[in-house]
Amino acid sequence: MRLRHLLAASLLFAPPLLLTLPASAQQQGQQWFVPPAGQPQGQQQRPAQTQQRPPAQRPAAQAPAAGQRPPAPVIAIVDIPEVQRLSAAFNQVREEIERRRAKLNEDLQGEQGRWREEQQSLAAARATLAPEQLRARERDLQERITDAQRIFRDRSRAIDQAAQTGLQQIEQALGAVIRQVAASRGVNIVLPRPLVIFNDAAFDLTDEISAQMNRVLRSVNMPAEGAAPTEAPAGGAPAANGAPPPPPPPAPAAPARRN
């Protein structure tokens, strides 16, 4: 079942990490590559919500024989956003992912502050340092930024993969619960609520599915914070949640040389 498309809308598509670095910035009459705080550039806005699609149904245990009519449809609906709002497991994943993202942005802003301090120190010492010393310090700063780009990008990818792991467990449990509740009601088709214009309350399985979901799965196992991310699919294939992998941040520009 592709329930992950319905579950991921409010979990994975958070604002992008403040990670990309501008090629250059004009500060104090010199060209520098340290970004100003709180002004990321080159960010691509992700959709706030994915289009909801009905979960794919498993094939029947035995298909009707040729010429035989399928059984009469017995339809019910479920509100997936309401189920996830009431789900203890989903809220656990959401809160943990939000905490990890906030910590990552806090660390990034602290590192950017150290870069700016080093930039100001270089600007103050420009008149007293020999050209070779100045170029050496500029190269050191550039290497620190390049290394930090890689580290923060890997941390961001690890957070996304932790969210994927949690969603996969929720998806499997929710699919089983929907089938179980539907079978107990004699239902053979379950539709997401946004596809239905009008329905009688008796056709809505949301409350029953939510209660059963919390009995079946109240928490999920997620990778520990700081765990190394696995390699992305070859060829730039989309991630399992249907979102394209984030583009790598641009390399810092070479520091300006003195005449």
PDB file of C-alpha atoms in Angstrom:
ATOM      1  CA  MET A   1       0.000   0.000   0.000  1.00  0.00           C
ATOM      2  CA  ARG A   2       1.318   3.437  -0.899  1.00  0.00           C
ATOM      3  CA  LEU A   3       0.096   5.039   2.314  1.00  0.00           C
ATOM      4  CA  ARG A   4       3.432   6.774   2.711  1.00  0.00           C
ATOM      5  CA  HIS A   5       2.360   9.423   0.196  1.00  0.00           C
ATOM      6  CA  LEU A   6      -0.501  10.312   2.524  1.00  0.00           C
ATOM      7  CA  LEU A   7       1.581  10.106   5.702  1.00  0.00           C
ATOM      8  CA  ALA A   8       4.622  12.036   4.460  1.00  0.00           C
ATOM      9  CA  ALA A   9       2.871  15.293   3.559  1.00  0.00           C
ATOM     10  CA  SER A  10       3.168  16.834   7.035  1.00  0.00           C
ATOM     11  CA  LEU A  11       6.378  15.073   8.104  1.00  0.00           C
ATOM     12  CA  LEU A  12       8.992  14.999   5.350  1.00  0.00           C
ATOM     13  CA  PHE A  13       8.254  18.182   3.461  1.00  0.00           C
ATOM     14  CA  ALA A  14       9.563  20.558   6.089  1.00  0.00           C
ATOM     15  CA  PRO A  15      11.427  23.756   5.081  1.00  0.00           C
ATOM     16  CA  PRO A  16      14.830  22.860   3.611  1.00  0.00           C
ATOM     17  CA  LEU A  17      17.914  23.004   5.779  1.00  0.00           C
ATOM     18  CA  LEU A  18      19.742  26.344   5.757  1.00  0.00           C
ATOM     19  CA  LEU A  19      22.702  24.686   4.105  1.00  0.00           C
ATOM     20  CA  THR A  20      23.449  26.153   0.683  1.00  0.00           C
ATOM     21  CA  LEU A  21      26.255  28.681   0.561  1.00  0.00           C
ATOM     22  CA  PRO A  22      26.370  31.607  -1.903  1.00  0.00           C
ATOM     23  CA  ALA A  23      29.226  31.752  -4.355  1.00  0.00           C
ATOM     24  CA  SER A  24      30.350  35.119  -3.031  1.00  0.00           C
ATOM     25  CA  ALA A  25      29.267  38.028  -0.853  1.00  0.00           C
ATOM     26  CA  GLN A  26      30.439  41.620  -0.909  1.00  0.00           C
ATOM     27  CA  GLN A  27      31.559  42.608   2.563  1.00  0.00           C
ATOM     28  CA  GLN A  28      33.913  45.444   3.482  1.00  0.00           C
ATOM     29  CA  GLY A  29      34.933  45.895  -0.157  1.00  0.00           C
ATOM     30  CA  GLN A  30      36.288  42.353  -0.476  1.00  0.00           C
ATOM     31  CA  GLN A  31      34.884  39.182  -2.029  1.00  0.00           C
ATOM     32  CA  TRP A  32      34.058  36.476   0.506  1.00  0.00           C
ATOM     33  CA  PHE A  33      32.200  33.201   0.443  1.00  0.00           C
ATOM     34  CA  VAL A  34      30.858  33.093   4.016  1.00  0.00           C
ATOM     35  CA  PRO A  35      27.029  33.382   3.911  1.00  0.00           C
ATOM     36  CA  PRO A  36      25.141  35.926   6.004  1.00  0.00           C
ATOM     37  CA  ALA A  37      23.104  34.454   8.844  1.00  0.00           C
ATOM     38  CA  GLY A  38      19.495  33.579   8.160  1.00  0.00           C
ATOM     39  CA  GLN A  39      19.713  34.314   4.411  1.00  0.00           C
ATOM     40  CA  PRO A  40      20.126  30.967   2.627  1.00  0.00           C
ATOM     41  CA  GLN A  41      20.199  31.176  -1.132  1.00  0.00           C
ATOM     42  CA  GLY A  42      19.282  28.745  -3.845  1.00  0.00           C
ATOM     43  CA  GLN A  43      16.606  27.036  -1.772  1.00  0.00           C
ATOM     44  CA  GLN A  44      13.858  25.258  -3.612  1.00  0.00           C
ATOM     45  CA  GLN A  45      10.449  25.338  -2.001  1.00  0.00           C
ATOM     46  CA  ARG A  46       8.970  21.930  -1.414  1.00  0.00           C
ATOM     47  CA  PRO A  47       5.254  21.403  -1.689  1.00  0.00           C
ATOM     48  CA  ALA A  48       3.460  21.883   1.606  1.00  0.00           C
ATOM     49  CA  GLN A  49       1.275  18.898   0.906  1.00  0.00           C
ATOM     50  CA  THR A  50       1.306  16.051  -1.558  1.00  0.00           C
ATOM     51  CA  GLN A  51      -1.773  15.092  -3.499  1.00  0.00           C
ATOM     52  CA  GLN A  52      -3.622  12.394  -1.652  1.00  0.00           C
ATOM     53  CA  ARG A  53      -4.206   9.168  -3.496  1.00  0.00           C
ATOM     54  CA  PRO A  54      -6.254   6.183  -2.476  1.00  0.00           C
ATOM     55  CA  PRO A  55      -4.146   3.386  -0.999  1.00  0.00           C
ATOM     56  CA  ALA A  56      -3.570   0.545  -3.418  1.00  0.00           C
ATOM     57  CA  GLN A  57      -5.454  -2.589  -2.480  1.00  0.00           C
ATOM     58  CA  ARG A  58      -3.932  -6.015  -2.344  1.00  0.00           C
ATOM     59  CA  PRO A  59      -5.257  -8.372  -5.004  1.00  0.00           C
ATOM     60  CA  ALA A  60      -8.046 -10.658  -3.927  1.00  0.00           C
ATOM     61  CA  ALA A  61      -7.062 -14.112  -2.811  1.00  0.00           C
ATOM     62  CA  GLN A  62      -8.786 -15.529  -5.875  1.00  0.00           C
ATOM     63  CA  ALA A  63      -9.729 -13.503  -8.936  1.00  0.00           C
ATOM     64  CA  PRO A  64     -13.214 -14.041 -10.396  1.00  0.00           C
ATOM     65  CA  ALA A  65     -13.404 -16.568 -13.157  1.00  0.00           C
ATOM     66  CA  ALA A  66     -13.797 -15.344 -16.716  1.00  0.00           C
ATOM     67  CA  GLY A  67     -17.298 -13.981 -17.214  1.00  0.00           C
ATOM     68  CA  GLN A  68     -18.053 -13.994 -13.475  1.00  0.00           C
ATOM     69  CA  ARG A  69     -19.134 -10.732 -11.888  1.00  0.00           C
ATOM     70  CA  PRO A  70     -17.000  -9.272  -9.083  1.00  0.00           C
ATOM     71  CA  PRO A  71     -18.652  -8.949  -5.684  1.00  0.00           C
ATOM     72  CA  ALA A  72     -20.888  -5.966  -5.043  1.00  0.00           C
ATOM     73  CA  PRO A  73     -18.841  -2.990  -3.739  1.00  0.00           C
ATOM     74  CA  VAL A  74     -19.144  -2.179  -0.051  1.00  0.00           C
ATOM     75  CA  ILE A  75     -17.420   1.179   0.406  1.00  0.00           C
ATOM     76  CA  ALA A  76     -16.093   2.955   3.483  1.00  0.00           C
ATOM     77  CA  ILE A  77     -13.874   6.010   3.938  1.00  0.00           C
ATOM     78  CA  VAL A  78     -10.970   6.957   6.203  1.00  0.00           C
ATOM     79  CA  ASP A  79      -9.464  10.364   6.978  1.00  0.00           C
ATOM     80  CA  ILE A  80      -5.703   9.680   6.909  1.00  0.00           C
ATOM     81  CA  PRO A  81      -4.656  13.133   8.260  1.00  0.00           C
ATOM     82  CA  GLU A  82      -6.987  12.622  11.220  1.00  0.00           C
ATOM     83  CA  VAL A  83      -5.592   9.127  11.818  1.00  0.00           C
ATOM     84  CA  GLN A  84      -2.040  10.451  11.874  1.00  0.00           C
ATOM     85  CA  ARG A  85      -3.045  13.372  14.131  1.00  0.00           C
ATOM     86  CA  LEU A  86      -4.358  10.862  16.667  1.00  0.00           C
ATOM     87  CA  SER A  87      -1.551   8.341  16.146  1.00  0.00           C
ATOM     88  CA  ALA A  88       0.931   8.153  19.036  1.00  0.00           C
ATOM     89  CA  ALA A  89       3.530   6.569  16.723  1.00  0.00           C
ATOM     90  CA  PHE A  90       3.207   9.248  14.036  1.00  0.00           C
ATOM     91  CA  ASN A  91       3.457  12.057  16.591  1.00  0.00           C
ATOM     92  CA  GLN A  92       6.543  10.398  18.080  1.00  0.00           C
ATOM     93  CA  VAL A  93       8.232  10.399  14.659  1.00  0.00           C
ATOM     94  CA  ARG A  94       7.144  13.967  13.874  1.00  0.00           C
ATOM     95  CA  GLU A  95       8.383  15.382  17.187  1.00  0.00           C
ATOM     96  CA  GLU A  96      11.714  13.548  16.966  1.00  0.00           C
ATOM     97  CA  ILE A  97      12.338  14.675  13.372  1.00  0.00           C
ATOM     98  CA  GLU A  98      11.466  18.274  14.255  1.00  0.00           C
ATOM     99  CA  ARG A  99      13.878  18.146  17.225  1.00  0.00           C
ATOM    100  CA  ARG A 100      16.709  16.778  15.079  1.00  0.00           C
ATOM    101  CA  ARG A 101      16.148  19.380  12.360  1.00  0.00           C
ATOM    102  CA  ALA A 102      16.102  22.217  14.898  1.00  0.00           C
ATOM    103  CA  LYS A 103      19.385  20.963  16.404  1.00  0.00           C
ATOM    104  CA  LEU A 104      20.956  20.716  12.955  1.00  0.00           C
ATOM    105  CA  ASN A 105      19.978  24.292  12.049  1.00  0.00           C
ATOM    106  CA  GLU A 106      21.268  25.518  15.409  1.00  0.00           C
ATOM    107  CA  ASP A 107      24.638  23.843  14.816  1.00  0.00           C
ATOM    108  CA  LEU A 108      24.818  25.220  11.294  1.00  0.00           C
ATOM    109  CA  GLN A 109      24.151  28.779  12.417  1.00  0.00           C
ATOM    110  CA  GLY A 110      26.837  28.445  15.088  1.00  0.00           C
ATOM    111  CA  GLU A 111      29.337  27.254  12.478  1.00  0.00           C
ATOM    112  CA  GLN A 112      28.414  30.128  10.167  1.00  0.00           C
ATOM    113  CA  GLY A 113      29.085  32.539  13.034  1.00  0.00           C
ATOM    114  CA  ARG A 114      32.587  31.105  13.448  1.00  0.00           C
ATOM    115  CA  TRP A 115      33.201  31.519   9.723  1.00  0.00           C
ATOM    116  CA  ARG A 116      32.209  35.177   9.880  1.00  0.00           C
ATOM    117  CA  GLU A 117      34.491  35.762  12.873  1.00  0.00           C
ATOM    118  CA  GLU A 118      37.386  34.270  10.936  1.00  0.00           C
ATOM    119  CA  GLN A 119      36.492  36.428   7.935  1.00  0.00           C
ATOM    120  CA  GLN A 120      36.566  39.571  10.082  1.00  0.00           C
ATOM    121  CA  SER A 121      39.887  38.503  11.599  1.00  0.00           C
ATOM    122  CA  LEU A 122      41.371  38.064   8.138  1.00  0.00           C
ATOM    123  CA  ALA A 123      40.060  41.447   7.020  1.00  0.00           C
ATOM    124  CA  ALA A 124      41.653  43.115  10.058  1.00  0.00           C
ATOM    125  CA  ALA A 125      45.004  41.369   9.511  1.00  0.00           C
ATOM    126  CA  ARG A 126      45.109  41.913   5.751  1.00  0.00           C
ATOM    127  CA  ALA A 127      47.412  44.916   5.990  1.00  0.00           C
ATOM    128  CA  THR A 128      49.905  43.194   8.312  1.00  0.00           C
ATOM    129  CA  LEU A 129      50.060  39.626   6.957  1.00  0.00           C
ATOM    130  CA  ALA A 130      52.419  38.563   4.222  1.00  0.00           C
ATOM    131  CA  PRO A 131      50.652  37.455   1.013  1.00  0.00           C
ATOM    132  CA  GLU A 132      51.633  33.821   1.575  1.00  0.00           C
ATOM    133  CA  GLN A 133      50.241  33.851   5.132  1.00  0.00           C
ATOM    134  CA  LEU A 134      47.007  35.481   4.002  1.00  0.00           C
ATOM    135  CA  ARG A 135      46.505  32.932   1.218  1.00  0.00           C
ATOM    136  CA  ALA A 136      47.196  30.074   3.646  1.00  0.00           C
ATOM    137  CA  ARG A 137      44.552  31.309   6.082  1.00  0.00           C
ATOM    138  CA  GLU A 138      42.077  31.841   3.257  1.00  0.00           C
ATOM    139  CA  ARG A 139      42.658  28.279   2.006  1.00  0.00           C
ATOM    140  CA  ASP A 140      42.181  26.950   5.531  1.00  0.00           C
ATOM    141  CA  LEU A 141      38.851  28.744   5.881  1.00  0.00           C
ATOM    142  CA  GLN A 142      37.715  27.521   2.485  1.00  0.00           C
ATOM    143  CA  GLU A 143      38.588  23.917   3.400  1.00  0.00           C
ATOM    144  CA  ARG A 144      36.665  24.224   6.683  1.00  0.00           C
ATOM    145  CA  ILE A 145      33.582  25.422   4.813  1.00  0.00           C
ATOM    146  CA  THR A 146      33.852  22.612   2.262  1.00  0.00           C
ATOM    147  CA  ASP A 147      34.150  19.993   4.997  1.00  0.00           C
ATOM    148  CA  ALA A 148      31.249  21.517   6.916  1.00  0.00           C
ATOM    149  CA  GLN A 149      29.062  21.432   3.806  1.00  0.00           C
ATOM    150  CA  ARG A 150      29.625  17.698   3.523  1.00  0.00           C
ATOM    151  CA  ILE A 151      29.017  17.044   7.224  1.00  0.00           C
ATOM    152  CA  PHE A 152      25.791  19.049   7.429  1.00  0.00           C
ATOM    153  CA  ARG A 153      24.516  17.577   4.157  1.00  0.00           C
ATOM    154  CA  ASP A 154      25.098  14.050   5.502  1.00  0.00           C
ATOM    155  CA  ARG A 155      23.363  14.913   8.770  1.00  0.00           C
ATOM    156  CA  SER A 156      20.376  16.311   6.883  1.00  0.00           C
ATOM    157  CA  ARG A 157      20.177  13.172   4.750  1.00  0.00           C
ATOM    158  CA  ALA A 158      20.376  10.972   7.857  1.00  0.00           C
ATOM    159  CA  ILE A 159      17.399  12.825   9.366  1.00  0.00           C
ATOM    160  CA  ASP A 160      15.348  12.281   6.203  1.00  0.00           C
ATOM    161  CA  GLN A 161      16.211   8.585   6.241  1.00  0.00           C
ATOM    162  CA  ALA A 162      15.232   8.304   9.916  1.00  0.00           C
ATOM    163  CA  ALA A 163      11.859   9.788   9.023  1.00  0.00           C
ATOM    164  CA  GLN A 164      11.540   7.267   6.182  1.00  0.00           C
ATOM    165  CA  THR A 165      12.244   4.403   8.574  1.00  0.00           C
ATOM    166  CA  GLY A 166       9.541   5.578  10.962  1.00  0.00           C
ATOM    167  CA  LEU A 167       7.021   6.105   8.173  1.00  0.00           C
ATOM    168  CA  GLN A 168       7.633   2.642   6.762  1.00  0.00           C
ATOM    169  CA  GLN A 169       6.741   1.051  10.092  1.00  0.00           C
ATOM    170  CA  ILE A 170       3.630   3.212  10.402  1.00  0.00           C
ATOM    171  CA  GLU A 171       2.628   2.466   6.818  1.00  0.00           C
ATOM    172  CA  GLN A 172       2.828  -1.288   7.347  1.00  0.00           C
ATOM    173  CA  ALA A 173       0.856  -1.164  10.589  1.00  0.00           C
ATOM    174  CA  LEU A 174      -1.785   1.187   9.196  1.00  0.00           C
ATOM    175  CA  GLY A 175      -2.289  -0.934   6.096  1.00  0.00           C
ATOM    176  CA  ALA A 176      -2.882  -4.005   8.242  1.00  0.00           C
ATOM    177  CA  VAL A 177      -5.272  -2.128  10.543  1.00  0.00           C
ATOM    178  CA  ILE A 178      -7.316  -0.771   7.617  1.00  0.00           C
ATOM    179  CA  ARG A 179      -7.696  -4.262   6.157  1.00  0.00           C
ATOM    180  CA  GLN A 180      -8.603  -5.697   9.565  1.00  0.00           C
ATOM    181  CA  VAL A 181     -11.254  -3.065  10.319  1.00  0.00           C
ATOM    182  CA  ALA A 182     -12.637  -3.249   6.788  1.00  0.00           C
ATOM    183  CA  ALA A 183     -12.952  -7.033   6.983  1.00  0.00           C
ATOM    184  CA  SER A 184     -14.761  -6.796  10.331  1.00  0.00           C
ATOM    185  CA  ARG A 185     -17.302  -4.474   8.718  1.00  0.00           C
ATOM    186  CA  GLY A 186     -17.666  -6.490   5.506  1.00  0.00           C
ATOM    187  CA  VAL A 187     -16.090  -3.629   3.509  1.00  0.00           C
ATOM    188  CA  ASN A 188     -14.162  -4.383   0.325  1.00  0.00           C
ATOM    189  CA  ILE A 189     -13.260  -0.822  -0.806  1.00  0.00           C
ATOM    190  CA  VAL A 190     -11.763   1.895   1.433  1.00  0.00           C
ATOM    191  CA  LEU A 191     -11.363   5.417   0.039  1.00  0.00           C
ATOM    192  CA  PRO A 192      -9.559   8.446   1.510  1.00  0.00           C
ATOM    193  CA  ARG A 193     -12.009  11.116   2.640  1.00  0.00           C
ATOM    194  CA  PRO A 194     -10.857  13.877   0.197  1.00  0.00           C
ATOM    195  CA  LEU A 195     -12.140  11.770  -2.723  1.00  0.00           C
ATOM    196  CA  VAL A 196     -15.661  11.616  -1.309  1.00  0.00           C
ATOM    197  CA  ILE A 197     -18.049  14.573  -1.729  1.00  0.00           C
ATOM    198  CA  PHE A 198     -20.701  13.263   0.644  1.00  0.00           C
ATOM    199  CA  ASN A 199     -21.040  10.260   2.905  1.00  0.00           C
ATOM    200  CA  ASP A 200     -23.138   9.080   5.783  1.00  0.00           C
ATOM    201  CA  ALA A 201     -21.309   8.906   9.113  1.00  0.00           C
ATOM    202  CA  ALA A 202     -21.824   5.144   9.237  1.00  0.00           C
ATOM    203  CA  PHE A 203     -19.423   4.754   6.296  1.00  0.00           C
ATOM    204  CA  ASP A 204     -16.566   6.556   8.097  1.00  0.00           C
ATOM    205  CA  LEU A 205     -14.045   4.167   9.704  1.00  0.00           C
ATOM    206  CA  THR A 206     -11.644   6.887  10.883  1.00  0.00           C
ATOM    207  CA  ASP A 207     -12.317   6.671  14.625  1.00  0.00           C
ATOM    208  CA  GLU A 208     -12.241   2.885  14.679  1.00  0.00           C
ATOM    209  CA  ILE A 209      -9.036   2.739  12.641  1.00  0.00           C
ATOM    210  CA  SER A 210      -7.398   5.402  14.858  1.00  0.00           C
ATOM    211  CA  ALA A 211      -8.233   3.531  18.046  1.00  0.00           C
ATOM    212  CA  GLN A 212      -7.020   0.214  16.633  1.00  0.00           C
ATOM    213  CA  MET A 213      -3.850   1.837  15.281  1.00  0.00           C
ATOM    214  CA  ASN A 214      -2.909   3.077  18.765  1.00  0.00           C
ATOM    215  CA  ARG A 215      -3.521  -0.373  20.202  1.00  0.00           C
ATOM    216  CA  VAL A 216      -1.323  -1.997  17.552  1.00  0.00           C
ATOM    217  CA  LEU A 217       1.533   0.556  17.306  1.00  0.00           C
ATOM    218  CA  ARG A 218       2.258   3.252  19.861  1.00  0.00           C
ATOM    219  CA  SER A 219       5.935   3.815  19.043  1.00  0.00           C
ATOM    220  CA  VAL A 220       8.437   2.999  16.318  1.00  0.00           C
ATOM    221  CA  ASN A 221      12.157   2.212  16.256  1.00  0.00           C
ATOM    222  CA  MET A 222      14.186   4.924  14.546  1.00  0.00           C
ATOM    223  CA  PRO A 223      17.917   5.051  13.756  1.00  0.00           C
ATOM    224  CA  ALA A 224      19.924   6.688  16.523  1.00  0.00           C
ATOM    225  CA  GLU A 225      20.724  10.358  16.056  1.00  0.00           C
ATOM    226  CA  GLY A 226      24.095  10.744  14.359  1.00  0.00           C
ATOM    227  CA  ALA A 227      23.892   7.407  12.525  1.00  0.00           C
ATOM    228  CA  ALA A 228      25.577   7.611   9.128  1.00  0.00           C
ATOM    229  CA  PRO A 229      23.111   7.816   6.209  1.00  0.00           C
ATOM    230  CA  THR A 230      23.016   5.040   3.656  1.00  0.00           C
ATOM    231  CA  GLU A 231      23.940   5.712   0.067  1.00  0.00           C
ATOM    232  CA  ALA A 232      21.257   7.254  -2.118  1.00  0.00           C
ATOM    233  CA  PRO A 233      19.942   5.186  -5.077  1.00  0.00           C
ATOM    234  CA  ALA A 234      22.204   5.252  -8.113  1.00  0.00           C
ATOM    235  CA  GLY A 235      21.332   7.529 -10.994  1.00  0.00           C
ATOM    236  CA  GLY A 236      19.585  10.113  -8.849  1.00  0.00           C
ATOM    237  CA  ALA A 237      16.453   8.029  -8.457  1.00  0.00           C
ATOM    238  CA  PRO A 238      13.695   9.566  -6.330  1.00  0.00           C
ATOM    239  CA  ALA A 239      13.529   8.623  -2.684  1.00  0.00           C
ATOM    240  CA  ALA A 240      10.975   6.152  -1.442  1.00  0.00           C
ATOM    241  CA  ASN A 241       8.613   8.930  -0.340  1.00  0.00           C
ATOM    242  CA  GLY A 242       8.347  10.207  -3.914  1.00  0.00           C
ATOM    243  CA  ALA A 243      10.428  13.349  -3.329  1.00  0.00           C
ATOM    244  CA  PRO A 244      13.580  13.948  -5.401  1.00  0.00           C
ATOM    245  CA  PRO A 245      16.862  13.840  -3.490  1.00  0.00           C
ATOM    246  CA  PRO A 246      18.083  17.288  -2.389  1.00  0.00           C
ATOM    247  CA  PRO A 247      20.705  18.867  -4.689  1.00  0.00           C
ATOM    248  CA  PRO A 248      24.239  19.091  -3.288  1.00  0.00           C
ATOM    249  CA  PRO A 249      25.230  22.570  -2.057  1.00  0.00           C
ATOM    250  CA  PRO A 250      27.524  24.564  -4.388  1.00  0.00           C
ATOM    251  CA  ALA A 251      31.220  24.617  -3.717  1.00  0.00           C
ATOM    252  CA  PRO A 252      32.570  27.838  -2.166  1.00  0.00           C
ATOM    253  CA  ALA A 253      34.154  30.332  -4.526  1.00  0.00           C
ATOM    254  CA  ALA A 254      37.878  30.805  -4.485  1.00  0.00           C
ATOM    255  CA  PRO A 255      38.980  33.705  -2.260  1.00  0.00           C
ATOM    256  CA  ALA A 256      39.940  36.904  -4.007  1.00  0.00           C
ATOM    257  CA  ARG A 257      43.651  37.384  -4.586  1.00  0.00           C
ATOM    258  CA  ARG A 258      45.422  40.592  -3.783  1.00  0.00           C
ATOM    259  CA  ASN A 259      46.998  42.480  -6.643  1.00  0.00           C
TER     260      ASN A 259
END
